[in-house]
PDB file of C-alpha atoms and ligand atoms in Angstrom:
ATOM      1  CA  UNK B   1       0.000   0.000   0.000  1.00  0.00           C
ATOM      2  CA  UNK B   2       1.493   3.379  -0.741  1.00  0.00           C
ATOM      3  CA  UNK B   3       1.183   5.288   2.536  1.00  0.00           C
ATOM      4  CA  UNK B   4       1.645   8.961   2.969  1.00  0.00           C
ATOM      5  CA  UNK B   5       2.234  10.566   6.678  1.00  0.00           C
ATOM      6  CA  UNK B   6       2.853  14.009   6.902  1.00  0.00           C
ATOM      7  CA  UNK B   7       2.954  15.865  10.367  1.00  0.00           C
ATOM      8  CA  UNK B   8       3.103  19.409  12.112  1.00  0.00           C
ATOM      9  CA  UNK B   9       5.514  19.140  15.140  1.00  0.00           C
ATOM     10  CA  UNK B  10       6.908  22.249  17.157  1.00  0.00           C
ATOM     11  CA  UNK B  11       9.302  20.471  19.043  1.00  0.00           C
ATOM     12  CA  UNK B  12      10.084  17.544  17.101  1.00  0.00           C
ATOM     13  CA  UNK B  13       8.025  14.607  19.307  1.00  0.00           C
ATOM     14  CA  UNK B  14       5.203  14.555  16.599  1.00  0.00           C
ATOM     15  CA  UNK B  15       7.917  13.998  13.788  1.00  0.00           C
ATOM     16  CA  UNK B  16       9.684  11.459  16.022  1.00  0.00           C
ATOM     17  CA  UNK B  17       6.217   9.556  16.388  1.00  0.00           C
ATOM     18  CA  UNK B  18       5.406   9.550  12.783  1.00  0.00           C
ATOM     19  CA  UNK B  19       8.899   8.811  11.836  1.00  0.00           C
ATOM     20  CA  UNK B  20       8.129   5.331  13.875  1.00  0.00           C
ATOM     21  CA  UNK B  21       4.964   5.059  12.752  1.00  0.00           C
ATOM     22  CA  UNK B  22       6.401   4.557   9.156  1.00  0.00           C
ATOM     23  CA  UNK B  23       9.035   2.419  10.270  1.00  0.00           C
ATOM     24  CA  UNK B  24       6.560  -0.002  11.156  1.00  0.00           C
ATOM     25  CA  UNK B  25       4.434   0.397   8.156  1.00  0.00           C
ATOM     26  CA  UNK B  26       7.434  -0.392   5.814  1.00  0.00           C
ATOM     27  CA  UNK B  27       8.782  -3.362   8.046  1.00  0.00           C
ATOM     28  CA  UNK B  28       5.153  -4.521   6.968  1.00  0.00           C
ATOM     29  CA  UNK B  29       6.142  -3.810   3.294  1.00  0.00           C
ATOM     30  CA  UNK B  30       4.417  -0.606   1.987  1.00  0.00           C
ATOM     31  CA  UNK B  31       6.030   2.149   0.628  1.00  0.00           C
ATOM     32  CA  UNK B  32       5.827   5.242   2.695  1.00  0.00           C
ATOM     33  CA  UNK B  33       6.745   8.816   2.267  1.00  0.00           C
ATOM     34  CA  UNK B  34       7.170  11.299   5.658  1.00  0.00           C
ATOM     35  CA  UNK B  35       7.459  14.320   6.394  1.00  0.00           C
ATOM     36  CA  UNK B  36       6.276  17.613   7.921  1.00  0.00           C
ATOM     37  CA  UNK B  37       2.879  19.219   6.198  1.00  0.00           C
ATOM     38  CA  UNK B  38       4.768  22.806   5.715  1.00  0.00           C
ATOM     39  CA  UNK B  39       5.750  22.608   1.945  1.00  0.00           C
ATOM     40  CA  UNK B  40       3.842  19.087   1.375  1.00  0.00           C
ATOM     41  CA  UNK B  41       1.967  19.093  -1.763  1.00  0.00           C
ATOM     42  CA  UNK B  42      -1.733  18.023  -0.908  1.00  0.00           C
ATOM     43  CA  UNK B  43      -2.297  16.944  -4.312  1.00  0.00           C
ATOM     44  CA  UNK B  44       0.686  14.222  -4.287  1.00  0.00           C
ATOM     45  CA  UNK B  45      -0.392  13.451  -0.856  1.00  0.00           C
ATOM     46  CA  UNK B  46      -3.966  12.868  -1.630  1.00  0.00           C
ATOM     47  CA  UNK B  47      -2.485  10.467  -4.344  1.00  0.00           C
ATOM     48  CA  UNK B  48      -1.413   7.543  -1.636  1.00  0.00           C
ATOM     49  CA  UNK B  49      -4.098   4.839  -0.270  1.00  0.00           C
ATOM     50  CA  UNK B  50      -3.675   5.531   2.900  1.00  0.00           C
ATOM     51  CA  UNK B  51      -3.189   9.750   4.364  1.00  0.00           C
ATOM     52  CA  UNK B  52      -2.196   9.547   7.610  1.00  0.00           C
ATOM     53  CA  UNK B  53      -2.118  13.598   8.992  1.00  0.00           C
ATOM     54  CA  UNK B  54      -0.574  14.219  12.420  1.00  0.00           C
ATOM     55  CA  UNK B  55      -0.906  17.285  14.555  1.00  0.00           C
ATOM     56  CA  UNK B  56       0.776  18.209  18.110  1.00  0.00           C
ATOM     57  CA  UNK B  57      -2.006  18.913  21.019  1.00  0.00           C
ATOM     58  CA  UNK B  58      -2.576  22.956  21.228  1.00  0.00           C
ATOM     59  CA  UNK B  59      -5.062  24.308  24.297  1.00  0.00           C
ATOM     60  CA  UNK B  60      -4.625  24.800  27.671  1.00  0.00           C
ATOM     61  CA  UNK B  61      -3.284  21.484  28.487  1.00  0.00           C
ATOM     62  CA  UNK B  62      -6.691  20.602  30.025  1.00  0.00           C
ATOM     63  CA  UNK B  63      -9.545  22.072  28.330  1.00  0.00           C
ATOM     64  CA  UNK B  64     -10.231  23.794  24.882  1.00  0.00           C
ATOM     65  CA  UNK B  65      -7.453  21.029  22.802  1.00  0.00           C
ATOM     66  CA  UNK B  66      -7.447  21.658  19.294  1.00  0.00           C
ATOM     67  CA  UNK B  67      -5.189  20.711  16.173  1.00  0.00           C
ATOM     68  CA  UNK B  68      -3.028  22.665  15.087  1.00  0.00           C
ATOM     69  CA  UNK B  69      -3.834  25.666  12.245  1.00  0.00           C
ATOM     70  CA  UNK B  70      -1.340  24.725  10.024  1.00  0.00           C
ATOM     71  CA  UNK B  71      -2.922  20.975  10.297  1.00  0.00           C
ATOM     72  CA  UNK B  72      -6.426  21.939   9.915  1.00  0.00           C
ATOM     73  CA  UNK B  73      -5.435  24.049   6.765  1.00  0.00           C
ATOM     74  CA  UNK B  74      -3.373  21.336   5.143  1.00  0.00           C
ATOM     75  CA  UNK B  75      -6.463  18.485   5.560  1.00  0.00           C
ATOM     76  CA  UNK B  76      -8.566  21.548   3.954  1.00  0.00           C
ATOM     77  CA  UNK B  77      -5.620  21.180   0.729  1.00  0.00           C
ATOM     78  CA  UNK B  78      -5.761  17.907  -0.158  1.00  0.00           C
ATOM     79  CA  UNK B  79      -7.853  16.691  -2.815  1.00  0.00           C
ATOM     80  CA  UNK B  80     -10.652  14.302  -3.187  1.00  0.00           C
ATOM     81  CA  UNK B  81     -10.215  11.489  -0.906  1.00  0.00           C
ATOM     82  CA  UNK B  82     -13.161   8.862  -1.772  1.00  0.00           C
ATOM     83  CA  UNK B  83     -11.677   5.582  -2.152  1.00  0.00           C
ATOM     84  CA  UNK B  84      -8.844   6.478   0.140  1.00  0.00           C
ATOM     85  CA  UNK B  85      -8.147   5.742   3.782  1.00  0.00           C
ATOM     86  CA  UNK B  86      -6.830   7.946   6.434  1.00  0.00           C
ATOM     87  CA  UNK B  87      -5.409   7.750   9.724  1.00  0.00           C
ATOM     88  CA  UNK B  88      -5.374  10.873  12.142  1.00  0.00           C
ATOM     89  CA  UNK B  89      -2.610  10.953  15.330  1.00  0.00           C
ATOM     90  CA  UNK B  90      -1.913  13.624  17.374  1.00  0.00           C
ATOM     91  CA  UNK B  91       1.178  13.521  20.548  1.00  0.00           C
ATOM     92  CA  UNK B  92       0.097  15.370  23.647  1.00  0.00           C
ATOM     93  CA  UNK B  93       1.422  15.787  27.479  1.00  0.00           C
ATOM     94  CA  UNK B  94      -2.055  15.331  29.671  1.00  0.00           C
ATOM     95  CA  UNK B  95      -5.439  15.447  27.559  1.00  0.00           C
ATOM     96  CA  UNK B  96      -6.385  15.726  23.652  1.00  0.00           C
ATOM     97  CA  UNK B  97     -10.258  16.313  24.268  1.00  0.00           C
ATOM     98  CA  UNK B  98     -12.182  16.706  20.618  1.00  0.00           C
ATOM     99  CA  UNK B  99      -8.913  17.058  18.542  1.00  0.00           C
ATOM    100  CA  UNK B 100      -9.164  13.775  16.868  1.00  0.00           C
ATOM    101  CA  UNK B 101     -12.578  13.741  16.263  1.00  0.00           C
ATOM    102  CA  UNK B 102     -12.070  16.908  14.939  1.00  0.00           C
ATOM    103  CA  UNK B 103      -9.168  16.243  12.685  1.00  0.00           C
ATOM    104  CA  UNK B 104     -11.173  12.955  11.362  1.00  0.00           C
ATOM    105  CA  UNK B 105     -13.981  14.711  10.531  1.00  0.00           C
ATOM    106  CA  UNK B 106     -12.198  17.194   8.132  1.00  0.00           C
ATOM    107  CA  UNK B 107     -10.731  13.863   6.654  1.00  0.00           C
ATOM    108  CA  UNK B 108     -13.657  12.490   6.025  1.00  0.00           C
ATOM    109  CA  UNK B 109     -15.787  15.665   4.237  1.00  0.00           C
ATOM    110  CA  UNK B 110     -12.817  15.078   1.992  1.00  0.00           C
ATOM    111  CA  UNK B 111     -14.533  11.597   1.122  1.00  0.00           C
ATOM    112  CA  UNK B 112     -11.630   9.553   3.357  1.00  0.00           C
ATOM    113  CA  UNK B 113     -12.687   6.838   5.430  1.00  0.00           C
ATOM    114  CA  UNK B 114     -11.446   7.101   8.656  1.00  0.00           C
ATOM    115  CA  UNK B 115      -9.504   4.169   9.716  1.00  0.00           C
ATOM    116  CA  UNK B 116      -7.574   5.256  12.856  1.00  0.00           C
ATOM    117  CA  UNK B 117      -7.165   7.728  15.402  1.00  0.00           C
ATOM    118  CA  UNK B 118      -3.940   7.508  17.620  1.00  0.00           C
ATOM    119  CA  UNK B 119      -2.652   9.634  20.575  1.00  0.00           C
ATOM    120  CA  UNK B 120       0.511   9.074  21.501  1.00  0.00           C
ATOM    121  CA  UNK B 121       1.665  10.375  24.993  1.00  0.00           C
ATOM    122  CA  UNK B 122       5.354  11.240  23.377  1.00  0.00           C
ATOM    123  CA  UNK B 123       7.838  10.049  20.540  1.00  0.00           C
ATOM    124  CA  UNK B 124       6.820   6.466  20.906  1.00  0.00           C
ATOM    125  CA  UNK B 125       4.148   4.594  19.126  1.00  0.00           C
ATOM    126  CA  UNK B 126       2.323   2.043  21.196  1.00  0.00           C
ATOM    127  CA  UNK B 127       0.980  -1.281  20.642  1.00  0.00           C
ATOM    128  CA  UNK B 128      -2.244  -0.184  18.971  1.00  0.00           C
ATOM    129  CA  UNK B 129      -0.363   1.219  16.112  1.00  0.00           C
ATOM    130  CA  UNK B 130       1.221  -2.096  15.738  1.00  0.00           C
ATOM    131  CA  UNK B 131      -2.091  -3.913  15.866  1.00  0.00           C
ATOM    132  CA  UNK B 132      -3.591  -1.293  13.302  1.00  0.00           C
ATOM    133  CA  UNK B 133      -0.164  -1.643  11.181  1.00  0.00           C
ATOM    134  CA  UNK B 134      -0.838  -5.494  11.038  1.00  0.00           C
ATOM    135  CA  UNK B 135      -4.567  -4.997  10.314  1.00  0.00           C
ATOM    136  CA  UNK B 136      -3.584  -3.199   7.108  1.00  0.00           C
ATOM    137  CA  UNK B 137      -2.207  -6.601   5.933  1.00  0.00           C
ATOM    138  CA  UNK B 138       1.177  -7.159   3.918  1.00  0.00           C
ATOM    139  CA  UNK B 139       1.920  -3.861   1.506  1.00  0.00           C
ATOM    140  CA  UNK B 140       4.318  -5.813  -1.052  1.00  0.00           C
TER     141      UNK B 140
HETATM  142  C1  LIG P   1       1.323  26.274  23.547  1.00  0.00           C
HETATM  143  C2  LIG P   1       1.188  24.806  23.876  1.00  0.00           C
HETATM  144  C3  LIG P   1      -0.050  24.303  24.209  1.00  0.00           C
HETATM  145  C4  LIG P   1      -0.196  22.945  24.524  1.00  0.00           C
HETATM  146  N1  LIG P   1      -1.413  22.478  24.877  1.00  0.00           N
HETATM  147  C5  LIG P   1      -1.564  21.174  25.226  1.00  0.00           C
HETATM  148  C6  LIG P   1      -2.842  20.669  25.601  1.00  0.00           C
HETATM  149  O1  LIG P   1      -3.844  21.374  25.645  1.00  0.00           O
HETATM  150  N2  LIG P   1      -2.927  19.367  25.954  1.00  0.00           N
HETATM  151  C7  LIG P   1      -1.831  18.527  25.950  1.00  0.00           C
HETATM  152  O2  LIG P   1      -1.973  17.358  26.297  1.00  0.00           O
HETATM  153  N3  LIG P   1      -0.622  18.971  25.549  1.00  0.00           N
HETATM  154  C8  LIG P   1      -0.462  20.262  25.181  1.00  0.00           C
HETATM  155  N4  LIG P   1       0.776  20.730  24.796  1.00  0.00           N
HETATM  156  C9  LIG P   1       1.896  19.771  24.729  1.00  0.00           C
HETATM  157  C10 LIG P   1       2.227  19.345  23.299  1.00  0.00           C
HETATM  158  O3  LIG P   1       1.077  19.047  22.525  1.00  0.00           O
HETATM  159  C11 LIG P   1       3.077  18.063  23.352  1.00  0.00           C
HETATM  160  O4  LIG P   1       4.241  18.309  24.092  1.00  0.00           O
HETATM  161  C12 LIG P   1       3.414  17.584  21.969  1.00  0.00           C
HETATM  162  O5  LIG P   1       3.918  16.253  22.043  1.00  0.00           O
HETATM  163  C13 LIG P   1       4.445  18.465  21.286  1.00  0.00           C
HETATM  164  O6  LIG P   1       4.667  17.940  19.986  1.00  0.00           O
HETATM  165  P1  LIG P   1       5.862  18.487  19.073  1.00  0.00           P
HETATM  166  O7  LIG P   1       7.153  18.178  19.802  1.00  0.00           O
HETATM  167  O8  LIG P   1       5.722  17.679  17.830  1.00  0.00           O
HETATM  168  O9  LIG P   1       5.671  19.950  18.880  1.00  0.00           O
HETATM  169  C14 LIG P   1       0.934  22.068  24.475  1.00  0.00           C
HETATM  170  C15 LIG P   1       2.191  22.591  24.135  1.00  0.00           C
HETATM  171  C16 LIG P   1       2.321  23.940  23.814  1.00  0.00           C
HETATM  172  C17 LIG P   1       3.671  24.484  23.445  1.00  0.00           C
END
């Protein structure tokens, strides 16, 4: 499967999450491009199966979480995304509230179905990640 993940980190513990989150998509055998979604084209984004968009948490650490501008604005870029799959993550220190329902909801008015949503508490992926990346099957 021909995955692409792009990401907005501040700080670089977004980057270093989606950076492993591609590691184990391509141990699994798909092809994956990475990087962050300032200067990504959405329209060769929106050409892989699966769009996986990650955002750092932004709010007041308890209440009124939110994506990131810059991430909201990029999902708003890409093109149409029936037939395609998408994955939203987000890293964050104490709470994420509506930030991934919000993020998969701007996927999916661009006609992507929704296939994860991941929080990771830091750089490191955890073992639903791994289940999802094994759901996806065998990419080669
Ligand atoms: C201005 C600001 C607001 C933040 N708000 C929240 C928040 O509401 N909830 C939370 O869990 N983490 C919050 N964080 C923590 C970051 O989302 C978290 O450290 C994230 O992993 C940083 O990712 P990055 O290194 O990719 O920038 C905030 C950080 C900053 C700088």
């Amino acid at each position: 499967m021909k995955i692409a993940i792009v990401h907005d980190s501040r700080t670089g513990t977004t980057a270093a999450a989606a950076k492993a989150m591609a590691g184990i998509l391509e141990r699994r055998g798909h092809s994956c491009t990475l990087g962050p979604l300032a200067g990504a084209d959405p329209s060769k984004i929106s050409e892989a199966d699966l769009v996986c968009v990650g955002s750092w948490t932004q709010g007041l650490f308890v209440i009124l979480q939110h994506p990131t501008r810059a991430s909201m604005e990029f999902i708003s870029r890409l093109g149409d995304l029936h037939g395609k799959k998408a994955v939203v993550f987000c890293t964050y220190k104490l709470a994420t509230g509506s930030l991934l329902p919000r993020m998969a909801a701007a996927m999916a008015a661009r006609g992507a179905t929704v296939v994860g949503q991941f929080r990771f508490r830091g750089p490191s992926v955890h073992e639903g990640f791994v289940s999802f990346a094994s759901s996806l099957g065998d990419g080669a």
